[in-house]
mmCIF file of N, CA and C in Angstrom:
data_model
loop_
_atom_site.group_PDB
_atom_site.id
_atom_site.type_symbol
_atom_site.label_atom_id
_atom_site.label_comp_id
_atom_site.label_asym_id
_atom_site.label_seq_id
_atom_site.Cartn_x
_atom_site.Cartn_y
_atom_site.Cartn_z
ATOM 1 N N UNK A 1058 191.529 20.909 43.038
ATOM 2 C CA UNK A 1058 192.495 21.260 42.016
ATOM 3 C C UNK A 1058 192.273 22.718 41.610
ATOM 4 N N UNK A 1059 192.871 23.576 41.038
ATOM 5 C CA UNK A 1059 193.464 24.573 41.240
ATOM 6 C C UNK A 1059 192.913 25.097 39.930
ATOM 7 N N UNK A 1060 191.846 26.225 39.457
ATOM 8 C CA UNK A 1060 191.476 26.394 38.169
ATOM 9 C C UNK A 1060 192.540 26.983 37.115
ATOM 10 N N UNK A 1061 191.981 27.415 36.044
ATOM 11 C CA UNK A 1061 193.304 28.072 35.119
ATOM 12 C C UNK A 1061 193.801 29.477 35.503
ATOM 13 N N UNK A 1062 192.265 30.568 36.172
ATOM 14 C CA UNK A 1062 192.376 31.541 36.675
ATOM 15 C C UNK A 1062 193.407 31.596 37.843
ATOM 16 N N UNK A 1063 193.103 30.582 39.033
ATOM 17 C CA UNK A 1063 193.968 31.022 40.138
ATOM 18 C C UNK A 1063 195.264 30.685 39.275
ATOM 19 N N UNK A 1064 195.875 30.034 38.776
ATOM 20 C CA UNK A 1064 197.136 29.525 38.087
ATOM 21 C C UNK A 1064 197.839 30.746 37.527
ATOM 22 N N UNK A 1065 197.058 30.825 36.656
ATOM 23 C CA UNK A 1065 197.302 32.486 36.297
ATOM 24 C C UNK A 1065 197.717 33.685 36.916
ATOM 25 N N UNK A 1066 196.138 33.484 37.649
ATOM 26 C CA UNK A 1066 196.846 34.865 39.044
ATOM 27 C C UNK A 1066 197.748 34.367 39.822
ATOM 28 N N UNK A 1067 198.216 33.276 40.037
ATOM 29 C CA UNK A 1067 199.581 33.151 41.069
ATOM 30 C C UNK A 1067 200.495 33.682 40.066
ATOM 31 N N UNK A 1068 200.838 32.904 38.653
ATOM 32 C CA UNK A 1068 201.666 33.268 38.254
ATOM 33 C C UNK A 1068 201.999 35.014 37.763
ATOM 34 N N UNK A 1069 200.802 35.501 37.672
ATOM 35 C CA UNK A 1069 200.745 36.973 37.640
ATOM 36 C C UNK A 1069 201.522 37.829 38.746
ATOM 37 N N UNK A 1070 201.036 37.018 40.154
ATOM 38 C CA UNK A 1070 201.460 37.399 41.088
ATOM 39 C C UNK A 1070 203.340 37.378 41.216
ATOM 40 N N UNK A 1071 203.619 36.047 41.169
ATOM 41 C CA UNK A 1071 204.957 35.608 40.890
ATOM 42 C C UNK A 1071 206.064 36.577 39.848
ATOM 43 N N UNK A 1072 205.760 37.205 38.784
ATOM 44 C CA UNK A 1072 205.786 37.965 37.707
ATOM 45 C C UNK A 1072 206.202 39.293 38.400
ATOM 46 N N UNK A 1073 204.876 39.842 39.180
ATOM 47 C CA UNK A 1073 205.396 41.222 39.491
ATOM 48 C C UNK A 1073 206.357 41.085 40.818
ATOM 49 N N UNK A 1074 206.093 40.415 41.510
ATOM 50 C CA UNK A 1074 207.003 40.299 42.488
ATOM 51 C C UNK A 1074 208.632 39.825 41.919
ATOM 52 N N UNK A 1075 208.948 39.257 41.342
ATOM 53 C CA UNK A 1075 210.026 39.495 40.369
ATOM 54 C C UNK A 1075 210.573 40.884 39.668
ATOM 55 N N UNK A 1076 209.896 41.075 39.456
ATOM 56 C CA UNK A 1076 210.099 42.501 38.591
ATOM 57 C C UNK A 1076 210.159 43.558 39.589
ATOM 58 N N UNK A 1077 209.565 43.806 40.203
ATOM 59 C CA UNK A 1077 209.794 44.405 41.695
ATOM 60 C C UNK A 1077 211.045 44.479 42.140
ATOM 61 N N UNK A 1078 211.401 43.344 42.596
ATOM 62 C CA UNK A 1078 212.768 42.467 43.074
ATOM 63 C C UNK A 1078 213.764 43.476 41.891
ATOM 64 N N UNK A 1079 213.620 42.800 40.753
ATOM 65 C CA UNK A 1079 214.887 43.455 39.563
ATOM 66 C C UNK A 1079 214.675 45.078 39.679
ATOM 67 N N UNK A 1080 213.902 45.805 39.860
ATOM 68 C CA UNK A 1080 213.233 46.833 39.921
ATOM 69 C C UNK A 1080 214.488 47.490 40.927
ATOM 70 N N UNK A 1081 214.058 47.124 42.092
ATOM 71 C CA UNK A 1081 214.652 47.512 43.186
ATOM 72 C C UNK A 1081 216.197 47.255 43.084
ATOM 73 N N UNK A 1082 216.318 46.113 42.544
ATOM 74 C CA UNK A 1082 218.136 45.898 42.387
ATOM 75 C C UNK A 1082 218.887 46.754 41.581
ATOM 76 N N UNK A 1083 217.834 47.043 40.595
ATOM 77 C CA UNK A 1083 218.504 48.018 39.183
ATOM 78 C C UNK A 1083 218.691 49.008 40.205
ATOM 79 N N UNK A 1084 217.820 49.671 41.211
ATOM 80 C CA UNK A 1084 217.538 51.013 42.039
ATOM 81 C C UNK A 1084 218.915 50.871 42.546
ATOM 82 N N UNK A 1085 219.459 50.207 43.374
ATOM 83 C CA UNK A 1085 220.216 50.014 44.393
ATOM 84 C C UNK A 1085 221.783 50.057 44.288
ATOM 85 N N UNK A 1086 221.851 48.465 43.524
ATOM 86 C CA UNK A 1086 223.101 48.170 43.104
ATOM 87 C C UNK A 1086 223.774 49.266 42.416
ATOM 88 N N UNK A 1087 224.987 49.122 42.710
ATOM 89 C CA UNK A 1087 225.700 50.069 41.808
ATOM 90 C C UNK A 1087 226.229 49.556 40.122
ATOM 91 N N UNK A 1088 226.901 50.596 39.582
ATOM 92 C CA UNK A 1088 226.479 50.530 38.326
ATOM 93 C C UNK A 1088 227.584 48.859 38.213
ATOM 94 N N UNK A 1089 229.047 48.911 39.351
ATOM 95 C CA UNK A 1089 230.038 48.408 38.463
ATOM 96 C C UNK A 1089 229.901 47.289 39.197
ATOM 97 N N UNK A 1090 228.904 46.971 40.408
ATOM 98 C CA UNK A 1090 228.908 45.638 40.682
ATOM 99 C C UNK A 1090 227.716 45.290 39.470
ATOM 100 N N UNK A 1091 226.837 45.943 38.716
ATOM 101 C CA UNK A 1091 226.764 45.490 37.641
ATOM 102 C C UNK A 1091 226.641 44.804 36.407
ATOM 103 N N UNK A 1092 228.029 45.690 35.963
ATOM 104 C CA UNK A 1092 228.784 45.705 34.875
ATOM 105 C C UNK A 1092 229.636 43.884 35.186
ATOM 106 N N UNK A 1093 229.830 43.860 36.709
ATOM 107 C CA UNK A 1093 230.845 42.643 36.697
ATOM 108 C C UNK A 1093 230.029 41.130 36.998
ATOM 109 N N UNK A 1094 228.425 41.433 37.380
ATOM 110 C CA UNK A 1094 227.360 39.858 37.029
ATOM 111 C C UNK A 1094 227.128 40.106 35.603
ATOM 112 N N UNK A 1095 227.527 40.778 34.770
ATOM 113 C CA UNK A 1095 227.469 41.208 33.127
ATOM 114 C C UNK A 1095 226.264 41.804 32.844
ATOM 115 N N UNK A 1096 225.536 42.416 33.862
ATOM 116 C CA UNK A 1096 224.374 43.424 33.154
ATOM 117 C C UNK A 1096 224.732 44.283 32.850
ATOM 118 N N UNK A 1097 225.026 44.802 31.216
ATOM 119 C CA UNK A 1097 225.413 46.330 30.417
ATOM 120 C C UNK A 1097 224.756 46.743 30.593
ATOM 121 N N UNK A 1098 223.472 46.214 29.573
ATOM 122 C CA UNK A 1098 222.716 47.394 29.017
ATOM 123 C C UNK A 1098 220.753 47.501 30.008
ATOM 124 N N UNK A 1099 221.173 48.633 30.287
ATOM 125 C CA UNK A 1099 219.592 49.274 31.241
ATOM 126 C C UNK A 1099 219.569 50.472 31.252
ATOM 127 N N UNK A 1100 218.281 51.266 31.516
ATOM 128 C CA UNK A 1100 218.216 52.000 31.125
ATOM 129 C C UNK A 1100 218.777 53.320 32.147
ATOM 130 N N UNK A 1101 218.818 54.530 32.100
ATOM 131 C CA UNK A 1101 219.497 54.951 33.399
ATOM 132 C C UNK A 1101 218.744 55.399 34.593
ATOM 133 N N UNK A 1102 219.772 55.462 35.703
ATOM 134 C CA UNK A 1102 218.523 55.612 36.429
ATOM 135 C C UNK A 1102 218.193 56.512 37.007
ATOM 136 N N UNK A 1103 218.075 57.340 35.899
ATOM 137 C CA UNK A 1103 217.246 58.613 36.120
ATOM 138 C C UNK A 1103 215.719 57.969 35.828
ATOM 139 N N UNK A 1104 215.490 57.460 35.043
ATOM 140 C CA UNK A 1104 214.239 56.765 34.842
ATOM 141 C C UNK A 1104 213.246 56.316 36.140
ATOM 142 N N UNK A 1105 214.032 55.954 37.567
ATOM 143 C CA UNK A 1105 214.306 55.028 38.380
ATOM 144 C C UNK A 1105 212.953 55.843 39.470
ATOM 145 N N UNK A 1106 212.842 57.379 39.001
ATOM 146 C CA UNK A 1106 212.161 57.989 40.307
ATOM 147 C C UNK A 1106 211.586 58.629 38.885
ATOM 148 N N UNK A 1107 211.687 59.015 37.517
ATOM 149 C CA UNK A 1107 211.075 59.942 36.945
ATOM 150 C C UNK A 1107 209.575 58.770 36.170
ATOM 151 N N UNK A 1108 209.704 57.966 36.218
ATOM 152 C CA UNK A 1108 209.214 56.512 35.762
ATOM 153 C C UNK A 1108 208.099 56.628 36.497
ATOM 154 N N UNK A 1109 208.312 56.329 37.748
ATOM 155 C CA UNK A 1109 206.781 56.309 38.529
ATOM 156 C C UNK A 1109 206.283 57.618 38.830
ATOM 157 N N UNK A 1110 207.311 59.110 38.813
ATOM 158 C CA UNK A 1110 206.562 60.236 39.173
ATOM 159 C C UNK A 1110 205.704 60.698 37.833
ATOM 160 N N UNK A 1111 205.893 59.999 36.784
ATOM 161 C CA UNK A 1111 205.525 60.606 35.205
ATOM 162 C C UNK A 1111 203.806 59.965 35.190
ATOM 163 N N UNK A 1112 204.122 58.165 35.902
ATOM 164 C CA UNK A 1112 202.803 57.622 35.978
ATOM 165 C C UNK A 1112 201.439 58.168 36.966
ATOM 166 N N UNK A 1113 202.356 58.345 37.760
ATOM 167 C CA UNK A 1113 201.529 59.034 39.299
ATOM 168 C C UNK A 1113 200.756 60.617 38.302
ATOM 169 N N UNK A 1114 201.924 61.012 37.760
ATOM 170 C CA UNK A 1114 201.190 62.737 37.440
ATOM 171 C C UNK A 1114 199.919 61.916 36.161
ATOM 172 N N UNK A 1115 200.548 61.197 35.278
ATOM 173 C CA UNK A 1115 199.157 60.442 33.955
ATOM 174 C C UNK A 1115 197.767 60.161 34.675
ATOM 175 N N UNK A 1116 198.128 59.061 36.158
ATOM 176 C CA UNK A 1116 196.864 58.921 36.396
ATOM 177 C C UNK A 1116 196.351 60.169 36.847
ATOM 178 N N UNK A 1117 196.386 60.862 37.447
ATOM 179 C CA UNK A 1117 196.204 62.235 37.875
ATOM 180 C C UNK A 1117 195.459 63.157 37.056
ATOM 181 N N UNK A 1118 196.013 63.224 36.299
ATOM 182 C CA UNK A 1118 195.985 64.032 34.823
ATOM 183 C C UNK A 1118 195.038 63.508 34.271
ATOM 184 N N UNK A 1119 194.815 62.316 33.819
ATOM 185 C CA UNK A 1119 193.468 61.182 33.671
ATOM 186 C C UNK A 1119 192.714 61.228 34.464
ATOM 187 N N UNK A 1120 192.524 61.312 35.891
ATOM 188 C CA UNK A 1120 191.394 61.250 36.711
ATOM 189 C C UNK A 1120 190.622 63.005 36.575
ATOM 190 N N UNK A 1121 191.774 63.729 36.214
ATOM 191 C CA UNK A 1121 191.074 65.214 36.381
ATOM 192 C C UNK A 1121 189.938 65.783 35.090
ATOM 193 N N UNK A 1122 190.732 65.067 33.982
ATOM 194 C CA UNK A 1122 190.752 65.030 32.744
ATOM 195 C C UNK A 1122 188.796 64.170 32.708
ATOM 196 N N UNK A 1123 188.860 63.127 33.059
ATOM 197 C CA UNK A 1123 187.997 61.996 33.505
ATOM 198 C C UNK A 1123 186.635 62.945 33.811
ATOM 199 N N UNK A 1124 186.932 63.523 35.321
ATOM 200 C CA UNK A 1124 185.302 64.066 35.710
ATOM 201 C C UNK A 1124 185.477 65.638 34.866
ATOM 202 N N UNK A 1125 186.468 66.445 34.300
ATOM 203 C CA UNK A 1125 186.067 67.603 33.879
ATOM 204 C C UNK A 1125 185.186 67.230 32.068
ATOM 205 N N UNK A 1126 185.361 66.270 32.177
ATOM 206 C CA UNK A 1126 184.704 65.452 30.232
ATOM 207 C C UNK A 1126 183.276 65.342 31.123
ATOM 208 N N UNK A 1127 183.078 65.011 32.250
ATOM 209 C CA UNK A 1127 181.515 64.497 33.213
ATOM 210 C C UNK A 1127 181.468 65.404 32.941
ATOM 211 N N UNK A 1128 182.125 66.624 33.438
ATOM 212 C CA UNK A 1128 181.037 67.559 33.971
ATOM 213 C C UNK A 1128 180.485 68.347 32.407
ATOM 214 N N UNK A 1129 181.529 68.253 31.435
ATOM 215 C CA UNK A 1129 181.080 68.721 30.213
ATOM 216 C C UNK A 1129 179.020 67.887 29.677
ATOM 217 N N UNK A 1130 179.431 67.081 30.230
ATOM 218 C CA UNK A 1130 178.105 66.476 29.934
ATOM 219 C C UNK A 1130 176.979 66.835 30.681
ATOM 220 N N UNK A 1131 176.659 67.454 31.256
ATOM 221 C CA UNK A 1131 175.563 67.601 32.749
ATOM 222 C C UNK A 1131 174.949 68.546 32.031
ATOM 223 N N UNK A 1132 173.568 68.310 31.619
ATOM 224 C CA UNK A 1132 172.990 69.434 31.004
ATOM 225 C C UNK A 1132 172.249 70.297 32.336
ATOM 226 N N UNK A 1133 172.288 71.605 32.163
ATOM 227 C CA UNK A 1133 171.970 72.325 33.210
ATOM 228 C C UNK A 1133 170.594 72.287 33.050
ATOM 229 N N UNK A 1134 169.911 73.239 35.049
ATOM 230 C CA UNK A 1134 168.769 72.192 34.988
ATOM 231 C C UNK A 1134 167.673 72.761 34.318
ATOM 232 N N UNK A 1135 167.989 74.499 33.393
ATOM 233 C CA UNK A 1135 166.983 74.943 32.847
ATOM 234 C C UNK A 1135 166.704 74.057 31.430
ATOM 235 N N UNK A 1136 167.716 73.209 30.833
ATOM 236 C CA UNK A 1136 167.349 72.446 29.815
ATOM 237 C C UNK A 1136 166.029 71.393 29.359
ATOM 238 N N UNK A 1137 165.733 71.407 28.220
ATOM 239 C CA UNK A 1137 164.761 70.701 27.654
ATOM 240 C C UNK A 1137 164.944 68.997 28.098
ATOM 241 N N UNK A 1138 165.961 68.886 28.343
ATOM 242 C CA UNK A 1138 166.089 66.967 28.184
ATOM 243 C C UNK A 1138 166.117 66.760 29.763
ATOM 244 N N UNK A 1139 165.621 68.006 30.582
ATOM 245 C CA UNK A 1139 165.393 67.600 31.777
ATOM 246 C C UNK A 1139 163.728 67.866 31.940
ATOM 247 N N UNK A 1140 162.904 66.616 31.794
ATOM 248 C CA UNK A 1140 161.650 66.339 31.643
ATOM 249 C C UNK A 1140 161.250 65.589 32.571
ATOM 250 N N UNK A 1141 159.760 65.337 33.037
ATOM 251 C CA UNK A 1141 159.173 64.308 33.094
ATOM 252 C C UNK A 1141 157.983 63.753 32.494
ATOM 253 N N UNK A 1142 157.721 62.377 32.816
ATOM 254 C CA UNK A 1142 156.730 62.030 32.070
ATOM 255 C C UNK A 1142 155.575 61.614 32.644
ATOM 256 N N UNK A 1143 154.421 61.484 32.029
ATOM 257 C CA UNK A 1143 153.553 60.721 32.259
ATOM 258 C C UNK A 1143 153.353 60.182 33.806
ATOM 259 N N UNK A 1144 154.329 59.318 33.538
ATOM 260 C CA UNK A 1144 154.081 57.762 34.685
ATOM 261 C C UNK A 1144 155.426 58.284 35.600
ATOM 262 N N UNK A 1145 155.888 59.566 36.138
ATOM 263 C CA UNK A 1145 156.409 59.709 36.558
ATOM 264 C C UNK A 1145 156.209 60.122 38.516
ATOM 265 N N UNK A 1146 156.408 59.179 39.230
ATOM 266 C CA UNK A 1146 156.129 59.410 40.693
ATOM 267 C C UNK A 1146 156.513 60.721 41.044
ATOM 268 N N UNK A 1147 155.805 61.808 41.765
ATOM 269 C CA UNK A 1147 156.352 62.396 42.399
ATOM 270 C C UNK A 1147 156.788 62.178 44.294
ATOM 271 N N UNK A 1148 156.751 63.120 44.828
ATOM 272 C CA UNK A 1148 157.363 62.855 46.238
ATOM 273 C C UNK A 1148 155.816 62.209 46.700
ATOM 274 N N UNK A 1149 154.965 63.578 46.745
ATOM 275 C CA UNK A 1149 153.767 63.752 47.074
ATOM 276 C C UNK A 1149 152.847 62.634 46.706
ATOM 277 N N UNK A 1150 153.070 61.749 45.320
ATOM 278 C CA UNK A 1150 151.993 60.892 45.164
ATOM 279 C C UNK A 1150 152.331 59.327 45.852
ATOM 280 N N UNK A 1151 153.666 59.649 46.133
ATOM 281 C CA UNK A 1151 154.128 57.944 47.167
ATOM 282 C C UNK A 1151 154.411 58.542 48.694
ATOM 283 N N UNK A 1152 153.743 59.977 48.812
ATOM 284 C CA UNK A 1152 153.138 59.950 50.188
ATOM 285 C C UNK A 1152 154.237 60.514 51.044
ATOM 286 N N UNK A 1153 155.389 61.227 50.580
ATOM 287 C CA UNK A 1153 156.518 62.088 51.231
ATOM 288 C C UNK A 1153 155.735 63.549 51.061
ATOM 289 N N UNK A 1154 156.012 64.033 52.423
ATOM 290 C CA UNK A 1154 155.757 64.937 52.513
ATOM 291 C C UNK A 1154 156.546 66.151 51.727
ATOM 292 N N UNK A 1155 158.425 65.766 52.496
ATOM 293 C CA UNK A 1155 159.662 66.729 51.945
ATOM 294 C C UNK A 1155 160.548 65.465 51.687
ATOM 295 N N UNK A 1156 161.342 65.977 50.742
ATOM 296 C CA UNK A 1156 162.515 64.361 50.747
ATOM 297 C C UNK A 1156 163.797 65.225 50.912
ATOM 298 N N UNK A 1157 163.819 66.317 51.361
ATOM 299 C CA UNK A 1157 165.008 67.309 51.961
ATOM 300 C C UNK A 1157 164.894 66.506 53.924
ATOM 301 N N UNK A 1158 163.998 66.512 54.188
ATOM 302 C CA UNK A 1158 163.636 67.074 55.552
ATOM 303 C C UNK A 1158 163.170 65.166 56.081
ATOM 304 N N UNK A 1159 163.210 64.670 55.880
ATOM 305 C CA UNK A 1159 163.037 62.728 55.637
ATOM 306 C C UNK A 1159 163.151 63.000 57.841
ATOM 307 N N UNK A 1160 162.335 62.462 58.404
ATOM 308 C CA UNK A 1160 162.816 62.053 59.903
ATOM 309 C C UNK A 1160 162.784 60.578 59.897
ATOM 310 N N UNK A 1161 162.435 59.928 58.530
ATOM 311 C CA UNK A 1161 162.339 58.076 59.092
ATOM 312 C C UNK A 1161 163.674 57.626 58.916
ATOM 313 N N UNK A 1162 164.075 56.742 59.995
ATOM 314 C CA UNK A 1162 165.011 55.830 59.110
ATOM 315 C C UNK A 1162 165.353 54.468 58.264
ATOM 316 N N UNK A 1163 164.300 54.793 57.721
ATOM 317 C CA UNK A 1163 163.990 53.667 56.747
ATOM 318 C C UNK A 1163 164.369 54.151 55.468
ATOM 319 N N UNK A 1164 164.494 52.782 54.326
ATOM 320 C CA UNK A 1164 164.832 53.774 53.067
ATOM 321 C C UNK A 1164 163.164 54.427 52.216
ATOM 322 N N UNK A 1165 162.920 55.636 51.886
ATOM 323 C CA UNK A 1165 161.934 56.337 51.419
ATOM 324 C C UNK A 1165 161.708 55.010 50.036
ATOM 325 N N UNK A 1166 160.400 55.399 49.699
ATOM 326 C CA UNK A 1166 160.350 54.574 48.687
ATOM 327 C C UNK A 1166 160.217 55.179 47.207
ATOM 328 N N UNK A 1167 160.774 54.619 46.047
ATOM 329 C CA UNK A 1167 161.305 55.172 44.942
ATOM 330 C C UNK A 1167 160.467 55.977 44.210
ATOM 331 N N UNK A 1168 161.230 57.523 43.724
ATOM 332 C CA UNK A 1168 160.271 58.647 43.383
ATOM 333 C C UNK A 1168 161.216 59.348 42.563
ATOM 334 N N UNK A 1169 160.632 60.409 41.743
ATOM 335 C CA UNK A 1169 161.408 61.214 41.275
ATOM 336 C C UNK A 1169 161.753 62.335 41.745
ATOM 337 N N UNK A 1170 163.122 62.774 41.915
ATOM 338 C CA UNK A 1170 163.482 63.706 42.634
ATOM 339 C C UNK A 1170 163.797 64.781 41.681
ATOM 340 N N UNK A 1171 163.083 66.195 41.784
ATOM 341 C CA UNK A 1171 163.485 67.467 40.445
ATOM 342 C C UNK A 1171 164.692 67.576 40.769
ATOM 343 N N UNK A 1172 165.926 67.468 39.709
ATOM 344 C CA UNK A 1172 167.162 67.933 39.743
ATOM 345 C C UNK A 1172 167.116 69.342 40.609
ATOM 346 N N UNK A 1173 166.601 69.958 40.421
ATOM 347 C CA UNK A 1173 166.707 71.516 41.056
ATOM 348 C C UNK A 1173 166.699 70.946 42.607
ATOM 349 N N UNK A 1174 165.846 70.956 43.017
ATOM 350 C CA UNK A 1174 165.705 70.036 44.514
ATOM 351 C C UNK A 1174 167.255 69.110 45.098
ATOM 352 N N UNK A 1175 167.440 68.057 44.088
ATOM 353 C CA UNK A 1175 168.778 67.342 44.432
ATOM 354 C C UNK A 1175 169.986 68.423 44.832
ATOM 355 N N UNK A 1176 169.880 69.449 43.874
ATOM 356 C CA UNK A 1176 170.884 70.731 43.529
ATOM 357 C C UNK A 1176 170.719 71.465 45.086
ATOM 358 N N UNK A 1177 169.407 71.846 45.322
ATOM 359 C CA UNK A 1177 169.660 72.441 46.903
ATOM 360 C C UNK A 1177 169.894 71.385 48.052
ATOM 361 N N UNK A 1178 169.857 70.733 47.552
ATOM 362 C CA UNK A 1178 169.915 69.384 49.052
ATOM 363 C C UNK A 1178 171.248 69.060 49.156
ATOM 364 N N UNK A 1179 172.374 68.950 47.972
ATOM 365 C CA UNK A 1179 173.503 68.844 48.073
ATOM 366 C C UNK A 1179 174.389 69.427 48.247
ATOM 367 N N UNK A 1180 174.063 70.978 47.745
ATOM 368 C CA UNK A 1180 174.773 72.418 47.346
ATOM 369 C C UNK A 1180 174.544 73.683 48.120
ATOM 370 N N UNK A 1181 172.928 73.361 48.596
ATOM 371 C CA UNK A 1181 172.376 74.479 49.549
ATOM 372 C C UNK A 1181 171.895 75.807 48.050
ATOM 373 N N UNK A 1182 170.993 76.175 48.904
ATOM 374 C CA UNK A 1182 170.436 77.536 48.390
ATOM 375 C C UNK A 1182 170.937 78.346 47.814
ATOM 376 N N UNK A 1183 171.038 78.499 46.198
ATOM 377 C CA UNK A 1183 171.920 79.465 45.473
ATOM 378 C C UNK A 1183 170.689 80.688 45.357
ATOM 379 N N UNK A 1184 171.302 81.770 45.330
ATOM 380 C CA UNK A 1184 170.683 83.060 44.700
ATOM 381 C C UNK A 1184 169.918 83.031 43.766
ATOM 382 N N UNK A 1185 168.836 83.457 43.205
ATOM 383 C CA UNK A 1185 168.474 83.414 42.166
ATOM 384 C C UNK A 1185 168.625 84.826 41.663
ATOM 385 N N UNK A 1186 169.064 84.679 40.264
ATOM 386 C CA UNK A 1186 169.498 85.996 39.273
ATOM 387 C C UNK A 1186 170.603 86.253 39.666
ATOM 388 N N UNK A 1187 171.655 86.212 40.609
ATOM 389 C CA UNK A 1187 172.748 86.437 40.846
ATOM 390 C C UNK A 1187 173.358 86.073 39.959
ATOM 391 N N UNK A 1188 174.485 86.619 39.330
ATOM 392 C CA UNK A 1188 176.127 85.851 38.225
ATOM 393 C C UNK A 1188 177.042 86.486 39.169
ATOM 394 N N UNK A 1189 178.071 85.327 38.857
ATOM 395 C CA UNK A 1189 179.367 85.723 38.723
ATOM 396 C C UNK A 1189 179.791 86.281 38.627
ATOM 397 N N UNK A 1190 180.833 87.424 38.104
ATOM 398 C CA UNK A 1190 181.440 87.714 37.505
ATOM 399 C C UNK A 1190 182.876 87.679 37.664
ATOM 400 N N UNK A 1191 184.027 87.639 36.636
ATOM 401 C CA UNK A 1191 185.252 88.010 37.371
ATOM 402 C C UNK A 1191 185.676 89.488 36.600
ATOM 403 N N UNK A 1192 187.046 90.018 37.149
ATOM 404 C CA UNK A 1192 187.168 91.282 36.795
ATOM 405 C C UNK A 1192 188.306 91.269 36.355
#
């Protein structure tokens, strides 16, 4: 027997596929075949292509929006709250030589990796003292 969830999700399913269906008919049909099964009032359909291009640009706009708030958070790696402690493994004390340069293929076993290190392994070798600038 059939739980409340799948019930649900069929009928969820059933739902958009309907709406879809009307979706596409509103798209299609013309206005005065219509007007004459008695559907007046909808909205126009300019809506019809500006509707999903408005959603497409939100998520967009949200996903960009999304990692540029991340990246606001990333404290850089000369900061104080990038520490270690105590009881903290390094490469060297669980017996890695380099964890850039790894020839096993096994997975290494768990250590702390200095952000600075992660930073050249992913990014490659930045300058040191070099800036930017623009003009």
């Amino acid at each position: 027997m059939a739980g409340e969830v799948e019930v649900r999700g069929f009928a969820l399913m059933l739902a958009v596929r309907v709406l879809y269906v009307a979706y596409l008919a509103w798209l299609f049909v013309p206005e005065t075949m219509l007007h004459r099964i008695g559907v007046t009032y909808y909205p126009s359909k300019h809506w019809a292509l500006a509707g999903p291009a408005w959603l497409t640009l939100a998520l967009v706009w949200g996903w960009w929006m999304y990692e540029g708030y991340n990246m606001t958070l990333v404290t850089p790696l000369t900061s104080r709250r990038q520490f270690e402690d105590s009881r903290c493994k390094t490469p060297i004390s669980v017996g890695l030589v380099s964890v850039e340069h790894s020839t096993e293929n096994s997975v290494p076993p768990l250590c702390h990796i200095p952000p600075a290190q992660v930073s050249r392994a992913l990014f490659g070798r930045q300058h040191s003292g070099s800036t930017v600038r623009s003009s």
